């Protein structure tokens, strides 16, 4: 699998993604600066977490206008895989590759802790190694992570099976830490090749980090691209 990790001013999880993709699951990884207009020939494009442009104006709004995003959009239209994590999810929404919006957390506070994340779909290229209903231990770290969609869009997401992850109780913890509508933690597009999620699977991919629950997400993508799902 060949993967590109896009780096925006303010990205801070780009090297974490590079490490997991390259050293943990064995992909070939290229780092791509956001000013580039062309993606290298890759199977997977990753928009990592961080605070692109310092979250000024609106999270992900300025990064969505970066030259590389047109190349990411063409990659998605060709059926290439696109994964947006945290700030990457916000950028995918702001660029129109995924519907809805990411609002301030209901608490109006930055949240950084491990939460429960229930797998709702195992039939996407990113989730074949999970079981539906499985609850993962994944970290979140965001101030603007409350997913929101209008009722029509939300109904369309449900009918189309596009809700991939929901927050779930974990050891008595909050089942919806940021106040997302319908406890949504991650969604995909209609073609299922674009996934956005607020939790960080790259921070839970090795035992040393306290959880390996994020690793199957990257391995699922590898399976999908190798035709061995």
PDB file of C-alpha atoms in Angstrom:
ATOM      1  CA  UNK A   1       0.000   0.000   0.000  1.00  0.00           C
ATOM      2  CA  UNK A   2       1.263   3.446  -0.891  1.00  0.00           C
ATOM      3  CA  UNK A   3       0.075   6.249   1.330  1.00  0.00           C
ATOM      4  CA  UNK A   4       0.447  10.019   1.486  1.00  0.00           C
ATOM      5  CA  UNK A   5       0.201  12.041   4.690  1.00  0.00           C
ATOM      6  CA  UNK A   6      -0.717  15.649   3.963  1.00  0.00           C
ATOM      7  CA  UNK A   7       0.960  18.225   6.206  1.00  0.00           C
ATOM      8  CA  UNK A   8      -0.752  21.559   6.852  1.00  0.00           C
ATOM      9  CA  UNK A   9       0.637  24.445   8.922  1.00  0.00           C
ATOM     10  CA  UNK A  10      -0.326  23.343  12.425  1.00  0.00           C
ATOM     11  CA  UNK A  11      -0.569  19.580  11.797  1.00  0.00           C
ATOM     12  CA  UNK A  12       0.807  17.735  14.824  1.00  0.00           C
ATOM     13  CA  UNK A  13      -0.134  14.110  14.209  1.00  0.00           C
ATOM     14  CA  UNK A  14       1.465  13.787  10.769  1.00  0.00           C
ATOM     15  CA  UNK A  15       4.552  11.920  12.005  1.00  0.00           C
ATOM     16  CA  UNK A  16       2.394   9.653  14.183  1.00  0.00           C
ATOM     17  CA  UNK A  17       0.445   8.647  11.068  1.00  0.00           C
ATOM     18  CA  UNK A  18       3.660   8.182   9.106  1.00  0.00           C
ATOM     19  CA  UNK A  19       5.011   5.909  11.869  1.00  0.00           C
ATOM     20  CA  UNK A  20       1.910   3.718  12.054  1.00  0.00           C
ATOM     21  CA  UNK A  21       1.496   3.427   8.311  1.00  0.00           C
ATOM     22  CA  UNK A  22       5.155   2.827   7.592  1.00  0.00           C
ATOM     23  CA  UNK A  23       6.558   0.941  10.568  1.00  0.00           C
ATOM     24  CA  UNK A  24       3.505  -0.728  12.079  1.00  0.00           C
ATOM     25  CA  UNK A  25       1.503  -1.870   9.045  1.00  0.00           C
ATOM     26  CA  UNK A  26       4.273  -1.735   6.444  1.00  0.00           C
ATOM     27  CA  UNK A  27       2.980   0.802   3.914  1.00  0.00           C
ATOM     28  CA  UNK A  28       5.166   2.999   1.747  1.00  0.00           C
ATOM     29  CA  UNK A  29       4.603   6.557   2.987  1.00  0.00           C
ATOM     30  CA  UNK A  30       5.168   9.965   1.403  1.00  0.00           C
ATOM     31  CA  UNK A  31       4.793  13.230   3.282  1.00  0.00           C
ATOM     32  CA  UNK A  32       3.073  15.887   1.147  1.00  0.00           C
ATOM     33  CA  UNK A  33       3.121  19.613   1.928  1.00  0.00           C
ATOM     34  CA  UNK A  34      -0.248  21.297   1.591  1.00  0.00           C
ATOM     35  CA  UNK A  35       1.037  23.751  -1.031  1.00  0.00           C
ATOM     36  CA  UNK A  36       1.607  20.914  -3.486  1.00  0.00           C
ATOM     37  CA  UNK A  37      -0.963  20.712  -6.269  1.00  0.00           C
ATOM     38  CA  UNK A  38      -0.498  17.032  -7.089  1.00  0.00           C
ATOM     39  CA  UNK A  39      -0.598  13.906  -4.962  1.00  0.00           C
ATOM     40  CA  UNK A  40       2.061  11.287  -5.653  1.00  0.00           C
ATOM     41  CA  UNK A  41       0.693   7.982  -7.003  1.00  0.00           C
ATOM     42  CA  UNK A  42      -0.774   6.571  -3.794  1.00  0.00           C
ATOM     43  CA  UNK A  43      -3.676   4.378  -2.707  1.00  0.00           C
ATOM     44  CA  UNK A  44      -4.485   6.213   0.522  1.00  0.00           C
ATOM     45  CA  UNK A  45      -4.383   9.918   1.386  1.00  0.00           C
ATOM     46  CA  UNK A  46      -4.400  10.784   5.107  1.00  0.00           C
ATOM     47  CA  UNK A  47      -5.311  14.182   6.519  1.00  0.00           C
ATOM     48  CA  UNK A  48      -3.867  14.058  10.073  1.00  0.00           C
ATOM     49  CA  UNK A  49      -4.911  15.708  13.305  1.00  0.00           C
ATOM     50  CA  UNK A  50      -3.637  19.017  14.586  1.00  0.00           C
ATOM     51  CA  UNK A  51      -4.646  22.649  14.433  1.00  0.00           C
ATOM     52  CA  UNK A  52      -4.287  23.709  10.812  1.00  0.00           C
ATOM     53  CA  UNK A  53      -3.779  27.462  10.592  1.00  0.00           C
ATOM     54  CA  UNK A  54      -4.196  27.576  14.368  1.00  0.00           C
ATOM     55  CA  UNK A  55      -7.921  26.874  13.979  1.00  0.00           C
ATOM     56  CA  UNK A  56      -8.344  30.547  13.072  1.00  0.00           C
ATOM     57  CA  UNK A  57     -11.555  31.558  11.317  1.00  0.00           C
ATOM     58  CA  UNK A  58     -13.080  28.075  11.726  1.00  0.00           C
ATOM     59  CA  UNK A  59     -11.480  24.651  12.234  1.00  0.00           C
ATOM     60  CA  UNK A  60     -10.395  23.215   8.908  1.00  0.00           C
ATOM     61  CA  UNK A  61     -11.837  26.088   6.852  1.00  0.00           C
ATOM     62  CA  UNK A  62      -8.507  27.564   5.722  1.00  0.00           C
ATOM     63  CA  UNK A  63      -6.873  24.173   5.141  1.00  0.00           C
ATOM     64  CA  UNK A  64      -9.821  23.203   2.942  1.00  0.00           C
ATOM     65  CA  UNK A  65      -8.648  25.930   0.524  1.00  0.00           C
ATOM     66  CA  UNK A  66      -5.073  24.585   0.296  1.00  0.00           C
ATOM     67  CA  UNK A  67      -3.940  23.625  -3.230  1.00  0.00           C
ATOM     68  CA  UNK A  68      -3.521  19.951  -2.291  1.00  0.00           C
ATOM     69  CA  UNK A  69      -7.214  19.584  -1.474  1.00  0.00           C
ATOM     70  CA  UNK A  70      -8.203  19.700  -5.139  1.00  0.00           C
ATOM     71  CA  UNK A  71      -5.830  16.771  -5.707  1.00  0.00           C
ATOM     72  CA  UNK A  72      -7.337  14.967  -2.704  1.00  0.00           C
ATOM     73  CA  UNK A  73     -10.805  15.557  -4.158  1.00  0.00           C
ATOM     74  CA  UNK A  74      -9.756  14.079  -7.529  1.00  0.00           C
ATOM     75  CA  UNK A  75      -8.174  11.125  -5.725  1.00  0.00           C
ATOM     76  CA  UNK A  76     -11.466  10.457  -3.912  1.00  0.00           C
ATOM     77  CA  UNK A  77     -13.477  10.778  -7.130  1.00  0.00           C
ATOM     78  CA  UNK A  78     -11.246   8.119  -8.716  1.00  0.00           C
ATOM     79  CA  UNK A  79     -12.102   5.787  -5.843  1.00  0.00           C
ATOM     80  CA  UNK A  80      -8.877   6.281  -3.883  1.00  0.00           C
ATOM     81  CA  UNK A  81      -9.068   5.966  -0.116  1.00  0.00           C
ATOM     82  CA  UNK A  82      -9.090   9.149   1.988  1.00  0.00           C
ATOM     83  CA  UNK A  83      -8.876   9.163   5.788  1.00  0.00           C
ATOM     84  CA  UNK A  84      -9.341  12.317   7.860  1.00  0.00           C
ATOM     85  CA  UNK A  85      -8.541  12.135  11.583  1.00  0.00           C
ATOM     86  CA  UNK A  86      -9.692  14.882  13.987  1.00  0.00           C
ATOM     87  CA  UNK A  87      -8.573  18.091  12.246  1.00  0.00           C
ATOM     88  CA  UNK A  88      -8.465  15.996   9.067  1.00  0.00           C
ATOM     89  CA  UNK A  89     -12.163  15.183   9.595  1.00  0.00           C
ATOM     90  CA  UNK A  90     -12.887  18.886  10.012  1.00  0.00           C
ATOM     91  CA  UNK A  91     -11.020  19.611   6.765  1.00  0.00           C
ATOM     92  CA  UNK A  92     -12.978  16.925   4.880  1.00  0.00           C
ATOM     93  CA  UNK A  93     -16.244  18.479   6.058  1.00  0.00           C
ATOM     94  CA  UNK A  94     -15.141  22.013   5.230  1.00  0.00           C
ATOM     95  CA  UNK A  95     -14.029  20.912   1.758  1.00  0.00           C
ATOM     96  CA  UNK A  96     -17.377  19.241   1.040  1.00  0.00           C
ATOM     97  CA  UNK A  97     -16.011  15.701   0.820  1.00  0.00           C
ATOM     98  CA  UNK A  98     -18.179  14.762   3.801  1.00  0.00           C
ATOM     99  CA  UNK A  99     -21.487  16.339   4.926  1.00  0.00           C
ATOM    100  CA  UNK A 100     -22.267  18.137   8.168  1.00  0.00           C
ATOM    101  CA  UNK A 101     -20.192  20.336  10.448  1.00  0.00           C
ATOM    102  CA  UNK A 102     -17.957  20.083  13.523  1.00  0.00           C
ATOM    103  CA  UNK A 103     -19.039  22.435  16.314  1.00  0.00           C
ATOM    104  CA  UNK A 104     -17.580  23.390  19.684  1.00  0.00           C
ATOM    105  CA  UNK A 105     -17.780  20.650  22.289  1.00  0.00           C
ATOM    106  CA  UNK A 106     -20.954  20.894  24.344  1.00  0.00           C
ATOM    107  CA  UNK A 107     -18.830  21.584  27.444  1.00  0.00           C
ATOM    108  CA  UNK A 108     -17.030  24.440  25.594  1.00  0.00           C
ATOM    109  CA  UNK A 109     -13.807  22.861  26.900  1.00  0.00           C
ATOM    110  CA  UNK A 110     -10.927  21.092  25.190  1.00  0.00           C
ATOM    111  CA  UNK A 111     -11.252  17.331  25.818  1.00  0.00           C
ATOM    112  CA  UNK A 112      -8.254  14.984  25.857  1.00  0.00           C
ATOM    113  CA  UNK A 113      -8.922  11.443  27.112  1.00  0.00           C
ATOM    114  CA  UNK A 114      -9.638   7.877  26.093  1.00  0.00           C
ATOM    115  CA  UNK A 115     -13.250   7.159  25.178  1.00  0.00           C
ATOM    116  CA  UNK A 116     -15.364   4.242  23.991  1.00  0.00           C
ATOM    117  CA  UNK A 117     -16.080   4.105  20.261  1.00  0.00           C
ATOM    118  CA  UNK A 118     -18.597   1.565  18.937  1.00  0.00           C
ATOM    119  CA  UNK A 119     -18.135   0.159  15.434  1.00  0.00           C
ATOM    120  CA  UNK A 120     -21.369   0.573  13.458  1.00  0.00           C
ATOM    121  CA  UNK A 121     -20.166  -0.654  10.050  1.00  0.00           C
ATOM    122  CA  UNK A 122     -17.662  -3.338   9.174  1.00  0.00           C
ATOM    123  CA  UNK A 123     -18.292  -3.109   5.437  1.00  0.00           C
ATOM    124  CA  UNK A 124     -16.092  -0.116   4.670  1.00  0.00           C
ATOM    125  CA  UNK A 125     -12.486  -0.385   3.443  1.00  0.00           C
ATOM    126  CA  UNK A 126     -11.374   0.907   6.852  1.00  0.00           C
ATOM    127  CA  UNK A 127     -13.345  -1.390   9.173  1.00  0.00           C
ATOM    128  CA  UNK A 128     -13.344  -4.952   7.810  1.00  0.00           C
ATOM    129  CA  UNK A 129     -11.123  -6.139  10.681  1.00  0.00           C
ATOM    130  CA  UNK A 130     -13.668  -4.958  13.251  1.00  0.00           C
ATOM    131  CA  UNK A 131     -16.954  -6.543  14.307  1.00  0.00           C
ATOM    132  CA  UNK A 132     -20.177  -4.537  14.349  1.00  0.00           C
ATOM    133  CA  UNK A 133     -20.918  -3.567  17.942  1.00  0.00           C
ATOM    134  CA  UNK A 134     -17.280  -3.850  19.034  1.00  0.00           C
ATOM    135  CA  UNK A 135     -16.332  -1.053  21.436  1.00  0.00           C
ATOM    136  CA  UNK A 136     -12.837   0.347  20.903  1.00  0.00           C
ATOM    137  CA  UNK A 137     -10.631   2.278  23.310  1.00  0.00           C
ATOM    138  CA  UNK A 138      -9.466   5.333  21.361  1.00  0.00           C
ATOM    139  CA  UNK A 139      -8.192   8.743  22.473  1.00  0.00           C
ATOM    140  CA  UNK A 140      -9.819  12.034  21.540  1.00  0.00           C
ATOM    141  CA  UNK A 141      -8.213  15.481  21.753  1.00  0.00           C
ATOM    142  CA  UNK A 142     -10.280  18.355  20.429  1.00  0.00           C
ATOM    143  CA  UNK A 143     -12.249  21.477  21.219  1.00  0.00           C
ATOM    144  CA  UNK A 144     -14.446  21.430  18.110  1.00  0.00           C
ATOM    145  CA  UNK A 145     -15.524  17.809  17.846  1.00  0.00           C
ATOM    146  CA  UNK A 146     -19.287  17.868  18.183  1.00  0.00           C
ATOM    147  CA  UNK A 147     -20.565  16.481  14.905  1.00  0.00           C
ATOM    148  CA  UNK A 148     -23.728  18.113  13.633  1.00  0.00           C
ATOM    149  CA  UNK A 149     -25.978  17.528  10.620  1.00  0.00           C
ATOM    150  CA  UNK A 150     -29.439  18.822   9.770  1.00  0.00           C
ATOM    151  CA  UNK A 151     -32.297  16.292  10.056  1.00  0.00           C
ATOM    152  CA  UNK A 152     -32.421  15.571   6.310  1.00  0.00           C
ATOM    153  CA  UNK A 153     -28.673  14.931   6.119  1.00  0.00           C
ATOM    154  CA  UNK A 154     -28.755  12.849   9.284  1.00  0.00           C
ATOM    155  CA  UNK A 155     -31.563  10.719   7.872  1.00  0.00           C
ATOM    156  CA  UNK A 156     -29.602  10.268   4.660  1.00  0.00           C
ATOM    157  CA  UNK A 157     -26.521   9.183   6.605  1.00  0.00           C
ATOM    158  CA  UNK A 158     -28.544   6.603   8.526  1.00  0.00           C
ATOM    159  CA  UNK A 159     -30.358   5.273   5.468  1.00  0.00           C
ATOM    160  CA  UNK A 160     -27.110   5.027   3.523  1.00  0.00           C
ATOM    161  CA  UNK A 161     -25.223   3.233   6.287  1.00  0.00           C
ATOM    162  CA  UNK A 162     -22.687   6.057   6.433  1.00  0.00           C
ATOM    163  CA  UNK A 163     -22.404   6.296  10.216  1.00  0.00           C
ATOM    164  CA  UNK A 164     -19.279   4.229  10.854  1.00  0.00           C
ATOM    165  CA  UNK A 165     -18.491   5.017  14.519  1.00  0.00           C
ATOM    166  CA  UNK A 166     -20.518   6.204  17.515  1.00  0.00           C
ATOM    167  CA  UNK A 167     -19.330   7.087  20.996  1.00  0.00           C
ATOM    168  CA  UNK A 168     -20.209   4.457  23.595  1.00  0.00           C
ATOM    169  CA  UNK A 169     -19.840   4.057  27.373  1.00  0.00           C
ATOM    170  CA  UNK A 170     -16.437   2.831  28.465  1.00  0.00           C
ATOM    171  CA  UNK A 171     -16.044   1.851  32.095  1.00  0.00           C
ATOM    172  CA  UNK A 172     -18.823   4.112  33.211  1.00  0.00           C
ATOM    173  CA  UNK A 173     -17.526   7.087  31.265  1.00  0.00           C
ATOM    174  CA  UNK A 174     -19.537   9.558  29.242  1.00  0.00           C
ATOM    175  CA  UNK A 175     -21.181   7.929  26.221  1.00  0.00           C
ATOM    176  CA  UNK A 176     -21.097  11.156  24.208  1.00  0.00           C
ATOM    177  CA  UNK A 177     -18.137  13.255  25.402  1.00  0.00           C
ATOM    178  CA  UNK A 178     -18.554  16.207  23.049  1.00  0.00           C
ATOM    179  CA  UNK A 179     -22.305  16.317  22.434  1.00  0.00           C
ATOM    180  CA  UNK A 180     -22.276  15.044  18.856  1.00  0.00           C
ATOM    181  CA  UNK A 181     -25.672  14.569  17.268  1.00  0.00           C
ATOM    182  CA  UNK A 182     -26.693  10.917  17.590  1.00  0.00           C
ATOM    183  CA  UNK A 183     -23.315  10.317  19.340  1.00  0.00           C
ATOM    184  CA  UNK A 184     -21.607  10.225  15.926  1.00  0.00           C
ATOM    185  CA  UNK A 185     -17.818   9.799  16.050  1.00  0.00           C
ATOM    186  CA  UNK A 186     -17.127   9.045  12.392  1.00  0.00           C
ATOM    187  CA  UNK A 187     -18.861   8.952   9.013  1.00  0.00           C
ATOM    188  CA  UNK A 188     -18.043   7.935   5.455  1.00  0.00           C
ATOM    189  CA  UNK A 189     -19.205   9.143   2.066  1.00  0.00           C
ATOM    190  CA  UNK A 190     -21.761   7.276  -0.048  1.00  0.00           C
ATOM    191  CA  UNK A 191     -19.007   5.381  -1.888  1.00  0.00           C
ATOM    192  CA  UNK A 192     -17.381   4.469   1.475  1.00  0.00           C
ATOM    193  CA  UNK A 193     -13.893   5.370   0.284  1.00  0.00           C
ATOM    194  CA  UNK A 194     -13.727   8.611   2.326  1.00  0.00           C
ATOM    195  CA  UNK A 195     -13.795   8.306   6.133  1.00  0.00           C
ATOM    196  CA  UNK A 196     -13.674  11.085   8.700  1.00  0.00           C
ATOM    197  CA  UNK A 197     -13.440  10.466  12.442  1.00  0.00           C
ATOM    198  CA  UNK A 198     -12.675  12.518  15.528  1.00  0.00           C
ATOM    199  CA  UNK A 199     -10.958   9.769  17.630  1.00  0.00           C
ATOM    200  CA  UNK A 200      -7.286   9.072  16.923  1.00  0.00           C
ATOM    201  CA  UNK A 201      -6.618   5.465  15.788  1.00  0.00           C
ATOM    202  CA  UNK A 202      -2.940   6.262  15.154  1.00  0.00           C
ATOM    203  CA  UNK A 203      -2.488   6.971  18.880  1.00  0.00           C
ATOM    204  CA  UNK A 204      -3.841   3.517  19.759  1.00  0.00           C
ATOM    205  CA  UNK A 205      -1.981   1.232  17.385  1.00  0.00           C
ATOM    206  CA  UNK A 206       0.736  -0.234  19.606  1.00  0.00           C
ATOM    207  CA  UNK A 207       0.687  -1.912  23.023  1.00  0.00           C
ATOM    208  CA  UNK A 208       3.101   0.676  24.385  1.00  0.00           C
ATOM    209  CA  UNK A 209       0.395   3.289  23.905  1.00  0.00           C
ATOM    210  CA  UNK A 210      -2.109   1.410  26.068  1.00  0.00           C
ATOM    211  CA  UNK A 211      -4.369   0.216  23.253  1.00  0.00           C
ATOM    212  CA  UNK A 212      -3.986  -1.451  19.868  1.00  0.00           C
ATOM    213  CA  UNK A 213      -7.638  -0.895  18.960  1.00  0.00           C
ATOM    214  CA  UNK A 214      -6.771   1.599  16.234  1.00  0.00           C
ATOM    215  CA  UNK A 215      -4.382  -0.657  14.367  1.00  0.00           C
ATOM    216  CA  UNK A 216      -7.058  -2.789  12.588  1.00  0.00           C
ATOM    217  CA  UNK A 217      -8.320   0.356  10.862  1.00  0.00           C
ATOM    218  CA  UNK A 218      -5.041   0.750   8.991  1.00  0.00           C
ATOM    219  CA  UNK A 219      -4.757  -3.009   8.431  1.00  0.00           C
ATOM    220  CA  UNK A 220      -8.284  -3.037   6.983  1.00  0.00           C
ATOM    221  CA  UNK A 221      -7.231  -0.419   4.446  1.00  0.00           C
ATOM    222  CA  UNK A 222      -4.215  -2.546   3.590  1.00  0.00           C
ATOM    223  CA  UNK A 223      -6.488  -5.579   3.121  1.00  0.00           C
ATOM    224  CA  UNK A 224      -8.858  -3.632   0.899  1.00  0.00           C
ATOM    225  CA  UNK A 225      -6.058  -2.435  -1.331  1.00  0.00           C
ATOM    226  CA  UNK A 226      -4.486  -5.898  -1.536  1.00  0.00           C
ATOM    227  CA  UNK A 227      -7.839  -7.541  -2.304  1.00  0.00           C
ATOM    228  CA  UNK A 228      -7.632  -9.676   0.834  1.00  0.00           C
ATOM    229  CA  UNK A 229     -10.464  -8.273   2.932  1.00  0.00           C
TER     230      UNK A 229
END
